[in-house]
Coordinates of C-alpha atoms in Angstrom, one line a residue:
Chain A
Q15 CA 0.2 13.0 -11.4
Q16 CA 2.6 10.1 -10.0
Q17 CA 4.2 11.5 -7.1
V18 CA 6.5 8.4 -6.8
K19 CA 8.0 7.0 -10.0
Q20 CA 9.3 3.6 -10.0
S21 CA 11.5 1.4 -12.4
P22 CA 11.8 -0.9 -14.0
Q23 CA 8.2 -2.3 -14.4
S24 CA 9.4 -5.8 -14.8
L25 CA 12.8 -7.5 -13.8
I26 CA 14.2 -11.0 -14.6
V27 CA 17.1 -12.1 -12.3
Q28 CA 19.0 -15.2 -12.2
K29 CA 19.1 -17.2 -8.7
G30 CA 21.8 -15.9 -6.7
G31 CA 22.0 -12.5 -8.6
I32 CA 21.3 -8.8 -7.2
S33 CA 17.8 -7.4 -8.0
I34 CA 17.7 -3.7 -8.0
I35 CA 14.4 -1.6 -8.1
N36 CA 14.6 2.2 -8.0
C37 CA 12.2 4.9 -7.1
A38 CA 12.2 8.8 -7.5
Y39 CA 10.0 11.5 -5.7
E40 CA 9.6 15.2 -6.1
N41 CA 8.1 16.1 -3.0
T42 CA 10.7 17.0 -0.3
A43 CA 8.2 16.9 2.3
F44 CA 8.0 13.1 2.1
D45 CA 9.9 11.7 5.4
Y46 CA 9.2 7.8 5.1
F47 CA 9.8 5.5 2.6
P48 CA 8.8 1.8 2.8
W49 CA 9.0 -1.0 0.4
Y50 CA 6.3 -3.6 0.1
Q51 CA 6.2 -7.1 -1.4
Q52 CA 3.1 -8.6 -2.8
F53 CA 2.2 -12.0 -3.9
P54 CA -0.7 -12.8 -6.0
G55 CA -3.9 -13.0 -4.0
K56 CA -2.4 -11.4 -1.0
G57 CA -2.1 -7.7 0.3
P58 CA 1.1 -6.0 0.3
A59 CA 3.6 -7.1 3.0
L60 CA 5.9 -4.4 4.6
L61 CA 9.6 -5.4 3.7
I62 CA 11.7 -2.7 4.9
A63 CA 11.4 0.9 5.3
I64 CA 13.9 4.0 5.6
R65 CA 13.7 7.7 6.9
P66 CA 15.8 10.4 5.3
D67 CA 18.2 10.7 8.0
V68 CA 20.0 7.6 7.1
S69 CA 21.4 6.7 3.7
E70 CA 21.3 2.9 3.9
K71 CA 19.3 0.4 5.9
K72 CA 20.0 -3.2 5.6
E73 CA 17.7 -6.2 6.9
G74 CA 19.0 -9.7 5.9
R75 CA 19.2 -9.8 2.0
F76 CA 17.2 -6.6 1.6
T77 CA 18.9 -3.1 1.6
I78 CA 17.5 0.4 0.8
S79 CA 19.8 3.1 -0.3
F80 CA 18.6 6.6 0.0
N81 CA 19.8 9.6 -1.8
K82 CA 18.4 12.7 -0.3
S83 CA 19.7 15.2 -2.8
A84 CA 18.8 13.3 -5.8
K85 CA 15.3 12.6 -4.5
Q86 CA 16.0 8.7 -5.2
F87 CA 15.8 5.5 -3.2
S88 CA 16.2 1.9 -4.2
L89 CA 15.7 -1.6 -3.1
H90 CA 18.6 -4.2 -3.4
I91 CA 17.8 -7.9 -3.0
M92 CA 21.0 -9.8 -2.6
D93 CA 21.3 -13.5 -3.5
S94 CA 17.8 -13.4 -5.1
Q95 CA 16.0 -16.5 -4.6
P96 CA 12.8 -18.0 -6.6
G97 CA 10.7 -17.4 -3.7
D98 CA 11.4 -13.7 -4.0
S99 CA 9.5 -13.6 -7.2
A100 CA 6.7 -11.4 -6.5
T101 CA 5.6 -7.5 -7.1
Y102 CA 7.4 -5.0 -5.1
F103 CA 6.3 -1.4 -4.4
C104 CA 8.1 1.6 -3.0
A105 CA 6.0 4.2 -1.2
A106 CA 6.1 7.4 0.5
S107 CA 4.5 9.5 2.9
M108 CA 4.8 12.8 4.9
R109 CA 3.7 14.0 8.4
G110 CA 0.5 15.9 8.4
S111 CA -0.9 13.8 5.5
G112 CA -3.4 11.8 7.4
N113 CA -1.5 8.6 6.8
Q114 CA -1.8 8.7 3.0
F115 CA 0.9 6.7 1.5
Y116 CA 1.7 7.6 -2.1
F117 CA 2.9 4.2 -4.1
G118 CA 5.0 3.5 -7.1
T119 CA 3.5 1.6 -10.0
G120 CA 5.1 -1.8 -9.0
T121 CA 7.9 -3.9 -10.3
S122 CA 7.3 -7.6 -11.2
L123 CA 10.4 -9.5 -10.1
T124 CA 11.0 -13.0 -11.4
V125 CA 14.0 -15.1 -10.4
I126 CA 14.8 -17.8 -12.7
P127 CA 16.3 -20.9 -10.9
Chain B
K15 CA -0.6 -11.5 17.1
A16 CA -3.3 -11.4 14.4
G17 CA -2.9 -9.4 11.3
V18 CA -5.4 -7.2 9.6
T19 CA -8.5 -9.2 8.7
Q20 CA -10.9 -8.1 5.7
T21 CA -14.1 -9.6 5.0
P22 CA -15.4 -10.8 2.8
R23 CA -12.6 -11.8 0.5
Y24 CA -14.7 -11.8 -2.6
L25 CA -17.8 -10.1 -3.5
I26 CA -19.7 -10.1 -6.7
K27 CA -22.3 -7.5 -7.2
T28 CA -24.1 -5.7 -10.3
R29 CA -24.1 -2.2 -11.3
G30 CA -26.4 0.3 -9.4
Q31 CA -26.1 -2.0 -6.1
Q32 CA -24.1 -0.8 -3.2
V33 CA -21.7 -2.8 -1.0
T34 CA -20.0 -2.6 2.5
L35 CA -16.5 -4.0 3.3
S36 CA -15.2 -4.7 6.6
C37 CA -11.8 -4.4 8.2
S38 CA -10.4 -5.4 11.6
P39 CA -7.1 -3.7 12.3
I40 CA -4.2 -5.2 14.2
S41 CA -4.9 -5.0 18.0
G42 CA -3.8 -1.5 19.3
H43 CA -3.6 0.1 16.0
R44 CA -6.0 3.2 16.0
S45 CA -5.5 4.2 12.2
V46 CA -7.2 2.6 9.4
S47 CA -6.6 3.3 5.7
W48 CA -8.4 2.2 2.7
Y49 CA -6.7 1.8 -0.8
Q50 CA -8.1 0.6 -4.2
Q51 CA -5.8 -1.5 -6.3
T52 CA -6.3 -2.0 -10.0
P53 CA -3.9 -3.1 -12.8
G54 CA -4.3 0.3 -14.4
Q55 CA -4.2 2.6 -11.5
G56 CA -2.2 0.6 -9.1
L57 CA -2.6 1.6 -5.5
Q58 CA -4.6 4.7 -4.8
F59 CA -5.4 6.0 -1.3
L60 CA -9.4 6.3 -0.4
F61 CA -9.3 7.6 3.0
E62 CA -7.8 7.2 6.5
Y63 CA -9.7 6.9 9.9
F64 CA -8.0 7.6 13.3
S65 CA -10.0 7.5 16.5
E66 CA -13.3 7.5 14.5
T67 CA -12.5 10.5 12.7
Q68 CA -11.7 10.8 8.9
R69 CA -8.2 12.6 8.7
N70 CA -7.7 12.4 4.9
K71 CA -9.6 11.6 1.6
G72 CA -7.9 10.7 -1.7
N73 CA -9.5 11.9 -5.0
F74 CA -12.6 9.6 -5.3
P75 CA -16.2 10.4 -5.7
G76 CA -18.6 10.7 -2.7
R77 CA -20.0 7.2 -3.7
F78 CA -17.0 6.1 -1.7
S79 CA -17.5 6.5 2.0
G80 CA -16.3 4.9 5.4
R81 CA -16.5 5.0 9.1
Q82 CA -14.5 3.7 12.0
F83 CA -15.9 2.2 15.0
S84 CA -14.6 2.9 18.9
N85 CA -12.9 -0.4 18.7
S86 CA -11.1 0.8 15.6
R87 CA -12.6 -1.6 13.2
S88 CA -13.7 0.2 10.1
E89 CA -16.3 -0.4 7.1
M90 CA -16.1 1.1 3.6
N91 CA -19.3 1.6 1.6
V92 CA -19.5 2.1 -2.1
S93 CA -23.1 2.9 -3.5
T94 CA -24.4 2.9 -6.9
L95 CA -21.7 0.7 -8.1
E96 CA -20.2 1.2 -11.6
L97 CA -18.1 -1.4 -13.9
G98 CA -15.2 0.5 -12.9
D99 CA -15.4 0.0 -9.3
S100 CA -14.2 -3.5 -9.8
A101 CA -10.8 -3.8 -7.9
L102 CA -9.1 -5.3 -4.9
Y103 CA -10.0 -3.0 -2.0
L104 CA -7.2 -3.1 0.8
C105 CA -7.3 -2.0 4.3
A106 CA -4.1 -1.1 6.3
S107 CA -3.7 -0.3 9.8
S108 CA -0.9 1.3 11.8
F109 CA -0.4 2.9 15.3
G110 CA -0.4 6.4 14.0
Q111 CA 0.5 8.9 11.3
N112 CA 3.6 8.1 9.3
Q113 CA 4.1 4.8 10.9
P114 CA 4.5 1.4 9.2
Q115 CA 1.3 0.3 7.6
H116 CA 0.3 -3.2 7.7
F117 CA -2.1 -4.5 4.9
G118 CA -4.9 -7.2 5.0
D119 CA -5.4 -9.4 2.1
G120 CA -8.1 -7.4 0.6
T121 CA -11.7 -7.8 -0.5
R122 CA -11.8 -8.5 -4.5
L123 CA -14.8 -6.8 -5.6
S124 CA -16.2 -7.6 -9.2
I125 CA -19.0 -5.6 -10.7
L126 CA -21.1 -7.3 -13.3

């Protein structure tokens, strides 16, 4: 069963707009939530990550919003650029799991110039 | 600082053969994890090694195995290859448990 559910599957945004990708989880033992960006032919690159003791983390144009009670977290990409066109994955892990990360199914983002 | 290096980048094998993939982690990282990425199943965890010991294993058959050497480099082996093993195999390294994982660019394995 999918431990981390990600939506939407694909997203098209105009240049300068805000891209929003959502993820939800059930396992309350998860305590680390990273987001990865993957370009064709490349491995996933760590973008930004959050732990559940904070509700928001911002790095440049990328922001993670975390809602512990709803068991949801989201990635916001402000001022989206064509160079942001890639596949984005959310993930979750927990202590004691031997570094096993559970990934969402991915969101293909296309930013139109 | 060098990133995670995976070799080879591409491999073509036939059914029934076996294959060994290699991963060199970021210097200082002692945890190495392996993932299989396919369009249908996404990113799935294979196993993780820390200080030469396998700490966790995903839901894959015993044909998939791995090991880690004292310098933290890791290898993954798949025996009796099947068509369904065609995938991108990714290696990720980190300092330890529940820490940021950094991925290599993967080995693209194609089974004919």
